[in-house]
Short mmCIF file of C-alpha atoms in Angstrom, two decimals:
data_model
loop_
_atom_site.label_atom_id
_atom_site.label_comp_id
_atom_site.label_asym_id
_atom_site.label_seq_id
_atom_site.Cartn_x
_atom_site.Cartn_y
_atom_site.Cartn_z
CA MET A 20 31.86 -64.27 -3.72
CA ALA A 21 31.43 -67.76 -5.03
CA SER A 22 33.75 -70.62 -4.13
CA SER A 23 35.51 -72.81 -6.66
CA SER A 24 33.65 -75.95 -7.58
CA GLY A 25 36.05 -77.96 -9.71
CA PRO A 26 37.66 -78.02 -13.15
CA SER A 27 34.52 -79.14 -15.03
CA LEU A 28 32.64 -75.96 -14.12
CA ASN A 29 29.78 -75.15 -16.46
CA GLU A 30 30.43 -71.69 -17.89
CA GLU A 31 26.71 -70.94 -17.88
CA LEU A 32 26.79 -71.02 -14.07
CA GLN A 33 29.83 -68.76 -13.65
CA CYS A 34 29.76 -65.17 -12.54
CA SER A 35 31.65 -63.12 -15.18
CA ILE A 36 33.14 -60.95 -12.41
CA CYS A 37 34.67 -63.55 -10.07
CA LEU A 38 34.67 -66.37 -12.68
CA GLU A 39 33.27 -68.78 -10.11
CA VAL A 40 29.93 -70.46 -9.48
CA PHE A 41 27.16 -67.97 -8.70
CA THR A 42 26.45 -67.16 -5.07
CA ASP A 43 23.05 -65.48 -4.56
CA PRO A 44 22.68 -64.71 -8.30
CA VAL A 45 20.86 -61.51 -9.28
CA THR A 46 19.74 -60.33 -12.72
CA THR A 47 20.31 -56.83 -14.11
CA PRO A 48 17.62 -55.09 -16.20
CA CYS A 49 19.65 -55.93 -19.33
CA GLY A 50 19.28 -59.66 -18.54
CA HIS A 51 22.79 -60.60 -17.32
CA ASN A 52 23.47 -62.53 -14.09
CA PHE A 53 26.10 -61.91 -11.40
CA CYS A 54 26.83 -62.80 -7.78
CA LYS A 55 25.00 -60.21 -5.70
CA THR A 56 28.14 -59.37 -3.69
CA CYS A 57 30.24 -59.03 -6.85
CA LEU A 58 27.76 -56.67 -8.50
CA ILE A 59 27.41 -54.45 -5.44
CA LYS A 60 31.20 -54.08 -5.28
CA CYS A 61 31.16 -52.87 -8.90
CA TRP A 62 28.80 -50.03 -7.93
CA PRO A 63 30.62 -47.97 -5.27
CA ASN A 64 28.84 -44.90 -6.65
CA THR A 65 25.09 -45.59 -6.93
CA GLN A 66 24.71 -42.67 -9.34
CA THR A 67 26.59 -44.50 -12.14
CA CYS A 68 25.25 -48.08 -12.20
CA PHE A 69 26.05 -50.14 -15.27
CA CYS A 70 26.22 -53.77 -16.39
CA PRO A 71 29.83 -55.05 -16.01
CA LEU A 72 29.29 -57.30 -19.06
CA CYS A 73 27.52 -55.22 -21.72
CA LYS A 74 28.21 -51.78 -20.12
CA GLU A 75 24.55 -50.71 -20.34
CA THR A 76 23.93 -47.90 -17.85
CA PHE A 77 20.84 -47.59 -15.64
CA SER A 78 19.09 -44.36 -14.73
CA LYS A 79 18.80 -45.48 -11.13
CA THR A 80 20.07 -48.32 -8.97
CA PRO A 81 18.14 -51.50 -9.91
CA ASP A 82 16.27 -53.35 -7.18
CA LEU A 83 18.46 -56.46 -6.98
CA LYS A 84 16.46 -59.54 -6.01
CA ILE A 85 17.77 -63.09 -5.89
CA ASN A 86 17.03 -65.11 -9.03
CA THR A 87 15.59 -68.08 -7.12
CA THR A 88 15.33 -70.35 -10.17
CA LEU A 89 19.00 -69.83 -11.09
CA ARG A 90 20.02 -70.26 -7.44
CA GLU A 91 18.29 -73.67 -7.31
CA VAL A 92 20.05 -74.73 -10.54
CA VAL A 93 23.41 -73.70 -9.06
CA GLN A 94 22.62 -75.50 -5.80
CA HIS A 95 21.76 -78.68 -7.72
CA PHE A 96 25.00 -78.33 -9.70
CA LYS A 97 27.04 -77.93 -6.52
CA GLU A 98 25.33 -80.91 -4.90
CA LYS A 99 26.25 -83.13 -7.85
CA LEU A 100 29.89 -82.01 -7.64
CA ASN A 101 29.98 -82.64 -3.90
CA LEU A 102 29.05 -86.30 -4.41
CA GLU A 103 32.73 -86.97 -5.11
CA GLU A 104 34.40 -85.87 -1.90
CA SER A 105 38.09 -85.11 -2.09
CA GLU A 106 40.48 -85.98 0.75
CA VAL A 107 41.37 -83.25 3.21
CA PHE A 108 44.92 -83.11 4.57
CA CYS A 109 46.33 -81.58 7.73
CA ASP A 110 47.34 -77.94 7.39
CA ILE A 111 50.09 -78.27 10.05
CA CYS A 112 52.06 -81.29 8.81
CA ASP A 113 55.37 -80.10 7.32
CA GLU A 114 56.63 -83.11 5.38
CA ARG A 115 54.32 -86.00 4.56
CA LYS A 116 50.82 -84.64 4.90
CA GLN A 117 48.51 -86.75 7.07
CA LYS A 118 44.81 -87.02 6.39
CA ALA A 119 42.83 -84.50 8.46
CA VAL A 120 40.17 -85.81 10.85
CA LYS A 121 38.70 -82.51 12.06
CA THR A 122 38.40 -78.92 10.91
CA CYS A 123 38.36 -76.08 13.47
CA LEU A 124 36.02 -73.27 12.47
CA MET A 125 37.67 -70.84 14.91
CA CYS A 126 41.24 -71.53 13.73
CA GLN A 127 40.02 -72.08 10.17
CA SER A 128 42.40 -75.01 9.77
CA SER A 129 42.21 -78.79 9.41
CA TYR A 130 44.18 -81.17 11.68
CA CYS A 131 45.31 -84.77 11.73
CA ASP A 132 45.00 -86.78 14.98
CA SER A 133 48.35 -85.71 16.36
CA HIS A 134 48.00 -81.99 15.60
CA LEU A 135 44.43 -82.00 16.88
CA GLU A 136 45.61 -83.03 20.38
CA PRO A 137 45.96 -79.43 21.75
CA HIS A 138 42.26 -78.86 21.01
CA HIS A 139 41.45 -81.68 23.44
CA ARG A 140 43.89 -80.51 26.11
CA VAL A 141 44.23 -76.70 26.14
CA PRO A 142 41.21 -75.06 27.90
CA ARG A 143 41.06 -72.15 25.48
CA LEU A 144 41.13 -74.44 22.44
CA LYS A 145 38.52 -76.78 23.93
CA LYS A 146 35.95 -74.03 23.35
CA HIS A 147 36.57 -74.05 19.60
CA THR A 148 34.00 -75.57 17.24
CA LEU A 149 35.23 -78.76 15.54
CA ILE A 150 33.54 -80.45 12.57
CA ASN A 151 34.45 -83.38 10.36
CA ALA A 152 37.27 -82.40 8.04
CA VAL A 153 36.04 -80.39 5.05
CA GLU A 154 37.84 -79.01 2.04
CA ASN A 155 35.52 -76.11 1.31
CA LEU A 156 36.11 -74.39 4.65
CA GLU A 157 35.06 -70.99 3.30
CA ASP A 158 31.49 -72.29 3.00
CA TYR A 159 31.42 -72.66 6.80
CA ILE A 160 32.76 -69.16 7.52
CA CYS A 161 30.83 -65.89 7.31
CA GLN A 162 32.42 -64.05 4.36
CA LYS A 163 31.48 -60.68 5.89
CA HIS A 164 32.73 -61.14 9.47
CA GLU A 165 35.12 -64.11 9.02
CA ARG A 166 33.53 -65.95 11.92
CA PRO A 167 32.01 -69.47 11.99
CA LEU A 168 28.45 -69.88 10.68
CA GLU A 169 26.99 -71.18 13.95
CA LEU A 170 23.39 -69.96 13.68
CA PHE A 171 20.50 -70.26 11.25
CA CYS A 172 18.22 -67.29 10.48
CA ARG A 173 14.72 -68.65 9.97
CA ASP A 174 13.45 -65.30 8.69
CA ASP A 175 15.93 -65.20 5.78
CA GLN A 176 16.55 -68.98 5.59
CA THR A 177 20.32 -68.58 5.69
CA CYS A 178 23.24 -69.40 7.98
CA VAL A 179 24.78 -66.54 9.95
CA CYS A 180 27.55 -65.90 12.48
CA LEU A 181 27.27 -64.26 15.91
CA SER A 182 28.30 -60.89 14.47
CA CYS A 183 25.44 -61.07 11.96
CA THR A 184 22.95 -61.30 14.85
CA GLU A 185 24.29 -58.02 16.20
CA GLY A 186 23.68 -56.28 12.86
CA GLU A 187 21.13 -56.85 10.07
CA HIS A 188 19.79 -60.06 11.68
CA ARG A 189 19.48 -58.52 15.17
CA THR A 190 15.68 -58.80 15.35
CA HIS A 191 15.40 -62.06 13.38
CA ASN A 192 14.54 -65.51 14.66
CA THR A 193 17.90 -67.32 14.83
CA VAL A 194 18.65 -70.77 16.25
CA PRO A 195 21.82 -72.89 16.48
CA ILE A 196 22.44 -74.78 13.24
CA GLU A 197 22.40 -78.03 15.25
CA GLU A 198 18.80 -77.33 16.27
CA GLU A 199 17.77 -76.53 12.69
CA SER A 200 19.61 -79.63 11.51
CA ARG A 201 17.75 -81.82 14.03
CA GLU A 202 14.40 -80.50 12.80
CA LYS A 203 15.30 -81.11 9.17
CA LYS A 204 16.53 -84.62 10.03
CA ALA A 205 13.18 -85.30 11.67
CA ARG A 206 11.48 -84.21 8.48
CA LEU A 207 13.80 -86.46 6.50
CA VAL A 208 12.83 -89.43 8.65
CA GLN A 209 9.14 -88.68 8.13
CA THR A 210 9.70 -88.41 4.38
CA GLN A 211 11.51 -91.76 4.43
CA THR A 212 8.55 -93.30 6.21
CA ASP A 213 6.18 -91.85 3.63
CA ILE A 214 8.32 -93.17 0.78
CA HIS A 215 8.44 -96.65 2.32
CA GLN A 216 4.64 -96.69 2.55
CA MET A 217 4.36 -95.47 -1.04
CA ILE A 218 6.61 -98.31 -2.22
CA GLN A 219 4.46 -100.86 -0.40
CA ASP A 220 1.27 -99.36 -1.86
CA LYS A 221 2.67 -99.51 -5.37
CA LYS A 222 3.80 -103.10 -4.98
CA LYS A 223 0.28 -103.95 -3.86
CA LYS A 224 -1.10 -102.15 -6.92
CA ILE A 225 1.12 -104.28 -9.17
CA GLN A 226 -0.29 -107.44 -7.59
CA GLU A 227 -3.85 -106.16 -8.13
CA ILE A 228 -3.13 -105.43 -11.79
CA GLN A 229 -1.53 -108.83 -12.34
CA HIS A 230 -4.49 -110.57 -10.68
CA SER A 231 -6.91 -108.57 -12.81
CA VAL A 232 -5.08 -109.61 -15.98
CA GLU A 233 -5.12 -113.29 -15.01
CA LEU A 234 -8.83 -113.12 -14.18
CA ARG A 235 -9.60 -111.49 -17.48
CA LYS A 236 -7.47 -114.02 -19.33
CA ARG A 237 -9.39 -116.92 -17.75
CA ASN A 238 -12.71 -115.30 -18.61
CA THR A 239 -11.55 -114.73 -22.17
CA GLU A 240 -10.57 -118.39 -22.58
CA GLU A 241 -13.91 -119.47 -21.15
CA GLU A 242 -15.79 -117.17 -23.50
CA LYS A 243 -13.80 -118.37 -26.49
CA SER A 244 -14.53 -122.00 -25.68
CA SER A 245 -18.22 -121.28 -25.09
CA ASN A 246 -18.56 -119.41 -28.35
CA VAL A 247 -16.77 -122.14 -30.33
CA GLU A 248 -19.34 -124.67 -29.12
CA LEU A 249 -22.22 -122.24 -29.78
CA PHE A 250 -21.33 -121.49 -33.39
CA THR A 251 -20.03 -124.91 -34.51
CA ASP A 252 -23.33 -126.01 -36.12
CA LEU A 253 -24.33 -122.63 -37.56
CA ILE A 254 -24.11 -121.65 -41.19
CA ARG A 255 -20.95 -120.24 -42.72
CA SER A 256 -22.03 -116.64 -42.21
CA ILE A 257 -22.53 -117.26 -38.52
CA GLU A 258 -19.07 -118.85 -38.39
CA ARG A 259 -17.66 -115.68 -39.96
CA CYS A 260 -19.32 -113.64 -37.19
CA GLN A 261 -17.83 -116.02 -34.67
CA SER A 262 -14.36 -115.48 -36.14
CA ASP A 263 -14.77 -111.72 -35.98
CA LEU A 264 -15.87 -111.91 -32.39
CA MET A 265 -12.87 -114.08 -31.49
CA LYS A 266 -10.55 -111.58 -33.13
CA MET A 267 -12.18 -108.71 -31.28
CA MET A 268 -11.85 -110.49 -27.95
CA GLU A 269 -8.22 -111.35 -28.60
CA GLU A 270 -7.46 -107.76 -29.47
CA GLN A 271 -9.20 -106.73 -26.27
CA GLN A 272 -7.05 -109.17 -24.34
CA LYS A 273 -3.87 -107.89 -25.99
CA ALA A 274 -4.89 -104.32 -25.26
CA ALA A 275 -5.61 -105.20 -21.64
CA GLU A 276 -2.28 -107.01 -21.26
CA LYS A 277 -0.46 -104.12 -22.91
CA GLN A 278 -2.21 -101.69 -20.56
CA ALA A 279 -1.21 -103.76 -17.57
CA GLU A 280 2.34 -104.13 -18.84
CA ASP A 281 2.70 -100.37 -19.33
CA LEU A 282 1.23 -99.67 -15.89
CA ILE A 283 3.53 -102.16 -14.20
CA LYS A 284 6.55 -100.76 -16.03
CA GLU A 285 5.62 -97.22 -15.02
CA ILE A 286 5.08 -98.16 -11.38
CA HIS A 287 8.37 -100.11 -11.33
CA GLN A 288 10.09 -96.95 -12.54
CA GLU A 289 8.44 -94.96 -9.75
CA ILE A 290 9.56 -97.55 -7.20
CA THR A 291 13.11 -97.34 -8.52
CA GLU A 292 13.04 -93.55 -8.23
CA LEU A 293 11.57 -93.72 -4.72
CA LYS A 294 14.26 -96.20 -3.64
CA ARG A 295 16.92 -93.89 -5.03
CA ARG A 296 15.36 -90.98 -3.17
CA ASN A 297 15.14 -93.07 0.00
CA THR A 298 18.83 -94.01 -0.26
CA GLU A 299 19.75 -90.37 -0.65
CA LEU A 300 17.65 -89.42 2.36
CA GLU A 301 19.17 -92.29 4.35
CA GLN A 302 22.65 -90.92 3.70
CA LEU A 303 21.57 -87.40 4.61
CA SER A 304 19.87 -88.51 7.80
CA HIS A 305 23.23 -89.75 9.15
CA THR A 306 25.37 -86.81 8.05
CA GLU A 307 27.15 -84.69 10.62
CA ASP A 308 27.58 -81.87 8.16
CA HIS A 309 24.77 -79.69 9.53
CA LEU A 310 25.38 -76.78 7.19
CA HIS A 311 25.31 -78.95 4.10
CA LEU A 312 22.08 -80.59 5.34
CA ILE A 313 20.38 -77.24 5.90
CA GLN A 314 21.37 -75.91 2.48
CA MET A 315 20.07 -78.93 0.57
CA ASN A 316 17.17 -78.42 -1.87
CA SER A 317 13.92 -77.98 0.09
CA SER A 318 12.14 -80.58 -2.08
CA LEU A 319 14.08 -83.33 -0.24
CA TYR A 320 11.98 -82.69 2.88
CA THR A 321 8.63 -83.20 1.24
CA ARG A 322 6.71 -86.29 0.28
CA PRO A 323 7.39 -87.11 -3.42
CA HIS A 324 4.48 -86.72 -5.82
CA THR A 325 3.43 -89.71 -7.92
CA LYS A 326 0.34 -90.53 -9.93
CA ASN A 327 -2.75 -91.63 -8.02
CA ARG A 328 -3.85 -95.00 -9.42
CA THR A 329 -6.41 -95.89 -6.77
CA GLU A 330 -9.19 -96.40 -9.33
CA ILE A 331 -7.15 -98.16 -12.06
CA ARG A 332 -8.25 -101.71 -12.88
CA ILE A 333 -8.26 -104.07 -15.83
CA ASP A 334 -11.93 -104.89 -16.53
CA SER A 335 -12.72 -108.58 -16.90
CA ASP A 336 -15.83 -108.07 -19.05
CA VAL A 337 -15.91 -105.14 -21.45
CA ASN A 338 -17.31 -104.35 -24.86
CA VAL A 339 -14.96 -102.70 -27.34
CA ASN A 340 -17.41 -100.01 -28.34
CA SER A 341 -18.43 -99.23 -24.76
CA LEU A 342 -14.75 -99.23 -23.75
CA PHE A 343 -13.96 -96.71 -26.47
CA ILE A 344 -16.90 -94.50 -25.47
CA ALA A 345 -16.01 -94.73 -21.78
CA LEU A 346 -12.35 -93.87 -22.43
CA THR A 347 -13.37 -90.97 -24.67
CA GLU A 348 -15.68 -89.58 -22.00
CA LEU A 349 -13.09 -90.18 -19.30
CA LYS A 350 -10.44 -88.34 -21.30
CA LYS A 351 -12.82 -85.44 -21.88
CA THR A 352 -13.71 -85.29 -18.20
CA LEU A 353 -10.08 -85.56 -17.12
CA ASP A 354 -9.01 -82.88 -19.60
CA GLU A 355 -11.72 -80.50 -18.38
CA THR A 356 -10.98 -81.25 -14.73
CA LEU A 357 -7.24 -80.92 -15.27
CA ASN A 358 -7.59 -77.62 -17.11
CA GLU A 359 -9.87 -76.30 -14.37
CA GLU A 360 -7.52 -77.44 -11.61
CA LEU A 361 -4.49 -76.00 -13.38
CA SER A 362 -6.25 -72.69 -13.93
CA GLN A 363 -7.43 -72.48 -10.31
CA THR A 364 -4.02 -73.49 -9.00
CA GLY A 365 -2.32 -71.02 -11.36
CA LEU A 366 -4.58 -68.14 -10.31
CA LYS A 367 -4.13 -68.93 -6.63
CA PHE A 368 -0.36 -68.88 -7.15
CA VAL A 369 -0.17 -65.58 -9.05
CA GLN A 370 -2.51 -63.84 -6.58
CA LYS A 371 0.30 -64.13 -4.04
CA PHE A 372 2.12 -61.41 -6.01
CA ALA A 373 -0.69 -58.85 -5.75
CA VAL A 374 0.40 -55.18 -5.80
CA ASP A 375 -1.47 -51.98 -5.05
CA VAL A 376 -2.05 -50.15 -8.35
CA THR A 377 -3.23 -46.54 -8.66
CA LEU A 378 -3.98 -44.60 -11.88
CA ASP A 379 -1.56 -41.82 -12.86
CA PRO A 380 -3.47 -38.62 -13.89
CA ASP A 381 -0.32 -37.25 -15.62
CA THR A 382 -0.64 -40.02 -18.24
CA ALA A 383 -4.42 -39.86 -18.79
CA ASP A 384 -5.95 -38.75 -22.10
CA PRO A 385 -7.86 -35.45 -21.56
CA HIS A 386 -11.18 -37.20 -22.25
CA LEU A 387 -10.71 -39.68 -19.40
CA ILE A 388 -12.31 -39.15 -16.00
CA LEU A 389 -10.43 -40.60 -13.00
CA SER A 390 -11.90 -41.14 -9.55
CA ASP A 391 -10.42 -39.24 -6.59
CA ASP A 392 -8.84 -42.41 -5.19
CA GLY A 393 -7.23 -43.27 -8.55
CA LYS A 394 -8.96 -46.64 -8.76
CA GLN A 395 -11.58 -45.98 -11.51
CA VAL A 396 -11.48 -44.60 -15.03
CA THR A 397 -14.20 -43.92 -17.60
CA ARG A 398 -14.32 -42.07 -20.92
CA GLY A 399 -16.15 -38.76 -20.89
CA ASP A 400 -17.64 -36.87 -23.84
CA VAL A 401 -15.92 -33.56 -23.10
CA LYS A 402 -12.21 -32.89 -23.38
CA GLN A 403 -10.88 -31.60 -20.06
CA ASP A 404 -8.45 -28.74 -19.64
CA VAL A 405 -5.34 -30.50 -18.31
CA PRO A 406 -1.65 -29.48 -18.38
CA GLU A 407 0.42 -30.64 -21.36
CA ASN A 408 2.70 -33.51 -20.34
CA PRO A 409 5.04 -35.69 -22.45
CA LYS A 410 3.83 -38.67 -20.40
CA ARG A 411 0.19 -38.06 -21.39
CA PHE A 412 -1.59 -40.22 -23.98
CA ASP A 413 -3.91 -38.72 -26.57
CA MET A 414 -5.82 -41.95 -27.28
CA ASP A 415 -8.18 -42.72 -24.34
CA CYS A 416 -5.39 -44.44 -22.35
CA VAL A 417 -4.01 -44.13 -18.83
CA LEU A 418 -1.18 -45.88 -16.97
CA ALA A 419 -0.65 -46.79 -13.35
CA LYS A 420 1.74 -44.73 -11.25
CA GLU A 421 3.62 -47.88 -10.34
CA GLY A 422 6.18 -49.33 -12.79
CA PHE A 423 8.10 -52.59 -12.47
CA SER A 424 11.53 -53.52 -13.82
CA SER A 425 11.98 -56.91 -12.13
CA GLY A 426 10.19 -59.66 -10.24
CA ARG A 427 6.52 -60.62 -10.41
CA PHE A 428 3.35 -58.57 -9.94
CA TYR A 429 -0.41 -59.10 -10.23
CA TYR A 430 -3.52 -56.89 -10.13
CA GLU A 431 -7.24 -57.19 -10.90
CA VAL A 432 -9.60 -54.93 -12.87
CA GLN A 433 -13.41 -55.05 -12.91
CA VAL A 434 -14.80 -54.89 -16.47
CA LYS A 435 -18.44 -55.76 -15.62
CA GLY A 436 -21.05 -54.15 -17.87
CA LYS A 437 -18.60 -52.84 -20.49
CA THR A 438 -18.84 -53.54 -24.23
CA ARG A 439 -15.26 -52.49 -25.13
CA TRP A 440 -12.01 -52.32 -23.16
CA THR A 441 -8.28 -53.08 -23.37
CA LEU A 442 -6.04 -54.13 -20.46
CA GLY A 443 -2.45 -55.24 -19.98
CA VAL A 444 1.03 -53.79 -19.55
CA ILE A 445 3.19 -51.54 -21.73
CA ARG A 446 6.84 -50.63 -22.10
CA GLU A 447 7.74 -47.27 -20.53
CA SER A 448 9.48 -45.95 -23.65
CA ILE A 449 6.58 -46.40 -26.13
CA ASN A 450 5.30 -43.45 -28.19
CA ARG A 451 2.30 -41.92 -26.41
CA LYS A 452 1.20 -39.49 -29.09
CA GLY A 453 -0.76 -40.23 -32.25
CA GLU A 454 -1.86 -43.61 -33.52
CA ILE A 455 -0.89 -46.65 -31.42
CA THR A 456 -0.43 -50.23 -32.63
CA LEU A 457 -1.20 -52.73 -29.87
CA SER A 458 1.36 -55.52 -30.28
CA PRO A 459 4.34 -56.92 -28.34
CA GLU A 460 6.69 -55.62 -31.05
CA GLU A 461 5.48 -52.09 -30.26
CA GLY A 462 5.75 -52.60 -26.50
CA PHE A 463 2.13 -53.57 -25.69
CA TRP A 464 1.05 -56.87 -24.07
CA THR A 465 -2.76 -56.61 -23.89
CA VAL A 466 -6.10 -58.39 -24.30
CA ALA A 467 -9.25 -56.63 -25.42
CA LEU A 468 -13.03 -56.84 -25.74
CA ARG A 469 -14.46 -55.62 -29.03
CA ASN A 470 -18.14 -55.25 -29.97
CA LYS A 471 -19.56 -56.62 -26.70
CA ASP A 472 -18.63 -60.30 -27.13
CA HIS A 473 -15.47 -60.56 -29.26
CA TYR A 474 -12.37 -61.11 -27.14
CA GLU A 475 -8.87 -61.07 -28.59
CA ALA A 476 -5.20 -61.12 -27.59
CA CYS A 477 -3.40 -58.21 -29.22
CA GLU A 478 -0.59 -60.08 -30.96
CA SER A 479 0.93 -58.82 -34.24
CA SER A 480 -1.97 -60.67 -35.83
CA PRO A 481 -4.84 -60.53 -33.28
CA VAL A 482 -5.75 -63.91 -31.74
CA SER A 483 -9.46 -64.50 -31.14
CA LEU A 484 -10.28 -65.93 -27.72
CA SER A 485 -13.14 -68.40 -27.40
CA LEU A 486 -14.40 -67.91 -23.85
CA ARG A 487 -17.12 -70.03 -22.26
CA VAL A 488 -17.66 -67.45 -19.53
CA LYS A 489 -17.44 -63.70 -20.11
CA PRO A 490 -15.12 -62.17 -17.51
CA LYS A 491 -16.50 -59.62 -15.09
CA LYS A 492 -13.10 -59.16 -13.48
CA VAL A 493 -9.74 -59.68 -15.20
CA GLY A 494 -6.48 -60.56 -13.43
CA VAL A 495 -3.15 -59.50 -14.97
CA PHE A 496 0.09 -61.25 -13.96
CA VAL A 497 3.66 -60.46 -15.05
CA ASP A 498 6.88 -62.39 -14.43
CA TYR A 499 9.55 -59.94 -15.63
CA GLU A 500 12.51 -62.33 -15.65
CA GLU A 501 10.55 -65.15 -17.31
CA GLY A 502 9.13 -62.83 -19.98
CA LEU A 503 5.55 -63.83 -19.14
CA VAL A 504 2.29 -61.84 -19.19
CA SER A 505 -0.87 -63.82 -18.30
CA PHE A 506 -4.55 -62.90 -18.07
CA TYR A 507 -7.23 -64.62 -15.95
CA ASN A 508 -11.01 -64.61 -15.54
CA VAL A 509 -11.08 -64.04 -11.78
CA GLU A 510 -14.72 -65.09 -11.26
CA SER A 511 -14.44 -68.45 -13.07
CA ARG A 512 -10.76 -68.79 -12.02
CA SER A 513 -9.85 -69.69 -15.59
CA HIS A 514 -6.88 -68.78 -17.77
CA LEU A 515 -7.59 -66.42 -20.68
CA TYR A 516 -4.28 -65.97 -22.52
CA SER A 517 -0.51 -65.70 -22.02
CA PHE A 518 2.28 -63.91 -23.84
CA THR A 519 5.33 -66.14 -23.32
CA ALA A 520 9.09 -65.99 -24.03
CA GLN A 521 9.05 -62.18 -24.17
CA THR A 522 12.14 -60.03 -23.55
CA PHE A 523 11.64 -57.08 -21.21
CA THR A 524 14.28 -54.34 -20.96
CA ASP A 525 12.25 -51.25 -19.99
CA LYS A 526 10.12 -50.71 -16.93
CA LEU A 527 6.59 -52.09 -17.39
CA TYR A 528 3.42 -50.16 -16.44
CA PRO A 529 -0.19 -51.42 -16.07
CA PHE A 530 -2.25 -50.11 -19.01
CA PHE A 531 -5.96 -49.19 -19.07
CA HIS A 532 -8.14 -48.32 -22.09
CA PRO A 533 -11.85 -47.91 -21.17
CA SER A 534 -12.79 -47.07 -24.83
CA LEU A 535 -15.53 -44.73 -26.07
CA ASN A 536 -18.73 -44.15 -24.08
CA ASN A 537 -20.81 -45.26 -27.10
CA LYS A 538 -23.90 -43.22 -26.14
CA GLY A 539 -23.98 -44.72 -22.66
CA LYS A 540 -23.68 -48.37 -23.75
CA ASN A 541 -20.06 -48.48 -22.55
CA SER A 542 -20.27 -45.97 -19.71
CA ASN A 543 -19.23 -48.34 -16.91
CA PRO A 544 -15.76 -47.59 -15.52
CA LEU A 545 -12.73 -49.84 -15.39
CA ILE A 546 -12.21 -50.41 -11.65
CA ILE A 547 -8.98 -51.53 -9.99
CA THR A 548 -10.19 -53.85 -7.23
CA PRO A 549 -8.45 -55.35 -4.18
CA VAL A 550 -7.16 -58.89 -4.69
CA ARG A 551 -8.97 -61.28 -2.35
#
């Protein structure tokens, strides 16, 4: 169960069962969040699982997985509250409470100097584990075994007690929390070093920008003076040209100075943020609170990301028109490169959630022909004699055997050589008989190829997709909790389309529609391929 975190607790981060900050938050299929321990206690009989908040019942026990995003938000919230440390007083003092100096994890009490004396003298008490006095003692005690959290499980990335290592963590890689703390401190020191170097590099960049501006300013003044002398004796029309040129150059100078000013301001902001981060790391690197150090957000141990300005400079001699053209081309190139990098990075990320998908013959339209291994489907011309089944479609469709009601999953389908197809995921409870409308409102999240080269996303009003490269293999990714369904061209590693901000309540199944054979023009099968 979660521990209390102060009177200004944000209600959005409270478990509705224990009314405290979430600990290991999990999400039910109906979309509500609870502490994992709290929810499990509400389900003593796994045959009657329901949501404690909205009372929705579930046909079977949901697979409860930690909502990592919500857990990080809660952790950040707790860290902010812990910045204001409250005083801890001795648990033994009867009258005027003295400030505690140490907390004993074995006795689960805090002591002032005088009452701590037996722990330094009595042999049995000398073996107890003492830490700097803390108020939130329960965070340092295993809630299951009521023993000190003295070890760190590297497999599950969590602190455990000795009893835990005799049970569910018996075969895991566990080390003393002091050892894990030392390693994380070493990483903090390295990160501090990296930040210091980044600050120095950015200061140097500011000097380079300032020098470039001064150089350009001198060149501008020299050009202005030279042009004044050149055009003094020319006719009035030439003088007008001279004036226009002066104005253009001045505007260039102002634009260059404004560019430099904005860059310097931005880099100063980055330096300020890096100094703040460095100060925070400096404080952490000297803490004796090993558990708190281990449980800090993992991003603290990595080098901060800032913009790379290696190639930025303020040109000292530039034509307005050429500058505009160059910037336009640069923006186009950067946009294309960025989109490509984002797509490749996105595909590489989602491929980590690959699942093994097999076609379910009980759902296949009688005209469909499935391979023996359940990985290929094509549309035949003859209706097969198959048993009647309420799960079966009667419109050239087939589902995967595997359904998903939480988490993330990804699979790939080869569509090479086909002129028509539809792929995606569907809601388990959709109507499988008669005419089907492919739209999110009806429980379908799909993309399709129509008439050989027309691609579309099957929204309520179909969205045409302009694709530079026709996909030979399509990747389908779903994030159930985020309400996201995305499609990728695997070969070009590019993003095709995404359905976002969806609300999933039913189990989702991969959906395959190979379409009509079309006299052999669309005879190639849809093939579920291994993710590489």
